Amino acid sequence: MTHRRWALALVAGAAVVLAACSSSPSTPKKVTTTTRAASSTTSSSSTTTTTAAPTTTSTSASGTATACTHITASPGQGQGAAGTITGVITVTNTGSASCAADGYPTVTLLSGSGAPLTVTMVNGLSVTVSSVANAAPSSVTVAPSSSAQFAYQYSDVPVGSETNCPTSESASVTMPGSTTASSTFQLAIGPCNNGTIRVSPVYAGS
């Protein structure tokens, strides 16, 4: 081979190698970018304060007073005509605090030996005694050493098979709302018709 042909062959080989290199695919370098956002955490503390509203209790005088359990009683002068007898009993608060009465009292009659007599209580009068005695029940507050009153009514005419009507020598009173009777006091009455006594509501003393 001549020198010229050798040179041409060398140039041709170099061209083939160069072409092969240029035709090979190039793998790009993979670049990964990670972006991390800064996380800001704010803690909020909530405090709830509950304030109880003050409770105010408002009651009337009668609402704050208890039933009248510490009492004494005394009768007024009875009067009557045509077989119907009426009278008034005064009740005094001997306790150290005010008491309240709202309604009708109960009367217990006792014989001379102290034995209880038969009594039939009826609320309300059938005759006119006074405007307060014939009024509807209302709450009455009785201060210490103060008094309240009620009226009573009965018939002294025997009814049916009755031949006589037992007469009391003493009595006691239990005020409405109470279960404690007063000490006994002198009261001589003889209600007929099975010891029927009508009473008015308790009202303020005069």
Short mmCIF file of C-alpha atoms in Angstrom, two decimals:
data_model
loop_
_atom_site.label_atom_id
_atom_site.label_comp_id
_atom_site.label_asym_id
_atom_site.label_seq_id
_atom_site.Cartn_x
_atom_site.Cartn_y
_atom_site.Cartn_z
CA MET A 1 0.00 0.00 0.00
CA THR A 2 1.30 3.34 -0.92
CA HIS A 3 1.73 6.12 1.58
CA ARG A 4 -1.15 8.04 0.07
CA ARG A 5 -3.57 5.16 0.43
CA TRP A 6 -2.45 4.58 3.98
CA ALA A 7 -3.23 8.12 4.92
CA LEU A 8 -6.68 7.93 3.32
CA ALA A 9 -7.45 4.74 5.19
CA LEU A 10 -6.41 6.32 8.50
CA VAL A 11 -8.61 9.33 7.85
CA ALA A 12 -11.57 7.09 6.95
CA GLY A 13 -11.19 5.03 10.14
CA ALA A 14 -11.06 8.10 12.30
CA ALA A 15 -14.25 9.34 10.68
CA VAL A 16 -16.05 6.05 11.46
CA VAL A 17 -15.00 6.18 15.08
CA LEU A 18 -16.10 9.81 15.40
CA ALA A 19 -19.46 9.05 13.81
CA ALA A 20 -20.07 6.20 16.20
CA CYS A 21 -19.30 8.36 19.19
CA SER A 22 -21.58 11.14 18.04
CA SER A 23 -24.50 8.74 17.40
CA SER A 24 -24.49 7.20 20.96
CA PRO A 25 -27.35 8.60 23.10
CA SER A 26 -26.37 10.83 25.97
CA THR A 27 -28.03 10.15 29.31
CA PRO A 28 -28.76 13.44 30.99
CA LYS A 29 -27.88 13.81 34.66
CA LYS A 30 -30.98 13.72 36.81
CA VAL A 31 -31.22 16.58 39.26
CA THR A 32 -33.82 16.39 42.03
CA THR A 33 -34.70 19.58 43.88
CA THR A 34 -36.59 19.24 47.18
CA THR A 35 -38.23 22.32 48.55
CA ARG A 36 -39.22 22.13 52.21
CA ALA A 37 -41.44 24.89 53.42
CA ALA A 38 -40.66 26.03 56.85
CA SER A 39 -43.48 24.95 59.16
CA SER A 40 -44.34 27.38 61.87
CA THR A 41 -46.61 25.96 64.58
CA THR A 42 -48.32 28.45 66.87
CA SER A 43 -49.85 27.08 70.03
CA SER A 44 -52.84 29.01 71.26
CA SER A 45 -53.92 28.51 74.84
CA SER A 46 -57.55 29.28 75.63
CA THR A 47 -58.72 29.76 79.22
CA THR A 48 -62.40 29.83 80.04
CA THR A 49 -63.42 31.37 83.32
CA THR A 50 -66.91 30.73 84.56
CA THR A 51 -68.21 33.16 87.11
CA ALA A 52 -71.30 32.11 88.99
CA ALA A 53 -73.85 34.86 89.15
CA PRO A 54 -74.78 35.73 92.72
CA THR A 55 -78.06 34.26 93.81
CA THR A 56 -80.43 36.64 95.50
CA THR A 57 -83.34 35.17 97.38
CA SER A 58 -86.15 37.55 98.04
CA THR A 59 -88.98 36.38 100.20
CA SER A 60 -91.78 38.09 101.96
CA ALA A 61 -91.97 38.29 105.69
CA SER A 62 -94.48 35.45 105.76
CA GLY A 63 -92.21 33.39 103.51
CA THR A 64 -89.34 33.60 105.98
CA ALA A 65 -91.44 32.96 109.08
CA THR A 66 -92.23 29.48 110.35
CA ALA A 67 -95.56 28.20 111.59
CA CYS A 68 -96.73 29.47 114.96
CA THR A 69 -95.78 26.75 117.43
CA HIS A 70 -94.93 28.81 120.52
CA ILE A 71 -98.24 30.37 121.43
CA THR A 72 -100.68 31.07 124.21
CA ALA A 73 -104.40 31.62 123.69
CA SER A 74 -107.16 33.39 125.55
CA PRO A 75 -110.89 33.77 124.83
CA GLY A 76 -112.83 36.96 124.44
CA GLN A 77 -116.40 37.49 125.54
CA GLY A 78 -118.85 35.20 123.70
CA GLN A 79 -122.22 36.40 122.48
CA GLY A 80 -125.16 34.92 120.66
CA ALA A 81 -128.85 34.67 120.07
CA ALA A 82 -131.35 32.18 118.66
CA GLY A 83 -129.08 29.25 119.53
CA THR A 84 -125.97 30.51 117.70
CA ILE A 85 -123.03 31.52 119.88
CA THR A 86 -119.97 33.38 118.54
CA GLY A 87 -116.73 34.44 120.15
CA VAL A 88 -113.14 35.45 119.45
CA ILE A 89 -109.91 33.81 120.61
CA THR A 90 -106.66 35.77 120.77
CA VAL A 91 -103.41 33.93 120.08
CA THR A 92 -100.08 35.41 121.20
CA ASN A 93 -96.66 34.49 119.81
CA THR A 94 -94.44 33.62 122.77
CA GLY A 95 -91.47 32.61 120.60
CA SER A 96 -88.33 34.64 119.90
CA ALA A 97 -88.99 34.92 116.14
CA SER A 98 -91.88 35.91 113.95
CA CYS A 99 -94.26 33.18 112.87
CA ALA A 100 -96.82 32.94 110.10
CA ALA A 101 -100.39 31.66 109.94
CA ASP A 102 -102.39 31.18 106.77
CA GLY A 103 -105.68 29.37 107.08
CA TYR A 104 -107.95 27.95 109.75
CA PRO A 105 -106.98 26.92 113.29
CA THR A 106 -108.07 23.80 115.15
CA VAL A 107 -109.72 23.86 118.56
CA THR A 108 -109.51 21.03 121.10
CA LEU A 109 -112.05 20.97 123.94
CA LEU A 110 -111.34 19.30 127.29
CA SER A 111 -113.63 18.23 130.09
CA GLY A 112 -113.09 19.08 133.73
CA SER A 113 -110.93 15.96 134.13
CA GLY A 114 -108.82 16.94 131.12
CA ALA A 115 -110.33 14.32 128.80
CA PRO A 116 -110.84 15.46 125.22
CA LEU A 117 -114.40 16.01 124.07
CA THR A 118 -115.74 15.19 120.63
CA VAL A 119 -115.21 18.15 118.31
CA THR A 120 -116.18 18.51 114.65
CA MET A 121 -114.25 21.38 113.03
CA VAL A 122 -115.80 23.28 110.11
CA ASN A 123 -113.86 25.97 108.25
CA GLY A 124 -115.74 29.22 107.67
CA LEU A 125 -118.49 31.03 109.53
CA SER A 126 -122.16 30.92 108.55
CA VAL A 127 -122.99 34.16 110.38
CA THR A 128 -121.43 37.59 110.12
CA VAL A 129 -118.98 38.39 112.91
CA SER A 130 -116.72 41.02 111.35
CA SER A 131 -115.26 41.90 107.97
CA VAL A 132 -111.91 40.27 108.79
CA ALA A 133 -113.46 37.17 110.36
CA ASN A 134 -115.68 36.59 107.34
CA ALA A 135 -112.91 37.25 104.78
CA ALA A 136 -110.98 34.60 102.86
CA PRO A 137 -107.77 33.20 104.43
CA SER A 138 -104.62 35.26 104.01
CA SER A 139 -101.12 35.00 105.43
CA VAL A 140 -100.64 36.73 108.77
CA THR A 141 -97.19 37.33 110.27
CA VAL A 142 -97.14 37.45 114.05
CA ALA A 143 -94.10 39.10 115.61
CA PRO A 144 -92.78 38.00 118.99
CA SER A 145 -95.15 39.06 121.79
CA SER A 146 -97.72 40.13 119.18
CA SER A 147 -101.14 38.59 118.67
CA ALA A 148 -103.49 37.30 116.02
CA GLN A 149 -107.15 36.33 116.35
CA PHE A 150 -109.83 34.09 114.97
CA ALA A 151 -113.59 33.89 115.51
CA TYR A 152 -115.59 30.79 116.31
CA GLN A 153 -119.26 29.87 116.08
CA TYR A 154 -121.36 27.00 117.40
CA SER A 155 -124.95 26.06 118.18
CA ASP A 156 -126.11 25.10 121.67
CA VAL A 157 -129.32 23.49 120.41
CA PRO A 158 -129.28 19.64 120.42
CA VAL A 159 -129.71 17.99 117.04
CA GLY A 160 -131.38 14.67 116.22
CA SER A 161 -130.97 12.16 119.03
CA GLU A 162 -128.83 14.49 121.14
CA THR A 163 -130.33 15.17 124.56
CA ASN A 164 -127.52 17.37 125.82
CA CYS A 165 -124.29 18.82 124.54
CA PRO A 166 -121.16 18.26 126.67
CA THR A 167 -119.65 21.47 128.00
CA SER A 168 -115.91 22.02 128.08
CA GLU A 169 -113.93 23.59 130.89
CA SER A 170 -110.73 24.24 128.97
CA ALA A 171 -109.38 24.24 125.42
CA SER A 172 -106.22 24.45 123.35
CA VAL A 173 -105.53 25.84 119.89
CA THR A 174 -103.34 24.60 117.06
CA MET A 175 -102.50 27.21 114.46
CA PRO A 176 -102.66 26.45 110.71
CA GLY A 177 -99.46 24.85 109.45
CA SER A 178 -98.46 23.75 112.95
CA THR A 179 -98.80 20.46 114.78
CA THR A 180 -98.10 21.92 118.22
CA ALA A 181 -101.05 22.96 120.36
CA SER A 182 -101.05 25.89 122.73
CA SER A 183 -101.15 25.42 126.45
CA THR A 184 -104.68 24.98 127.74
CA PHE A 185 -106.83 27.95 128.69
CA GLN A 186 -110.25 28.21 130.31
CA LEU A 187 -113.12 28.00 127.85
CA ALA A 188 -116.62 26.83 128.85
CA ILE A 189 -118.67 26.13 125.72
CA GLY A 190 -121.14 23.36 124.81
CA PRO A 191 -121.30 22.93 121.03
CA CYS A 192 -124.04 20.58 119.82
CA ASN A 193 -124.36 18.60 116.59
CA ASN A 194 -121.49 16.29 117.49
CA GLY A 195 -119.41 19.14 118.90
CA THR A 196 -119.47 21.22 115.72
CA ILE A 197 -117.39 24.38 115.88
CA ARG A 198 -117.03 26.71 112.93
CA VAL A 199 -113.91 28.86 112.83
CA SER A 200 -112.77 31.83 110.78
CA PRO A 201 -109.31 32.11 109.23
CA VAL A 202 -106.61 33.57 111.47
CA TYR A 203 -106.39 37.34 111.02
CA ALA A 204 -104.26 40.13 112.43
CA GLY A 205 -104.96 41.08 116.01
CA SER A 206 -106.79 44.31 116.71
#
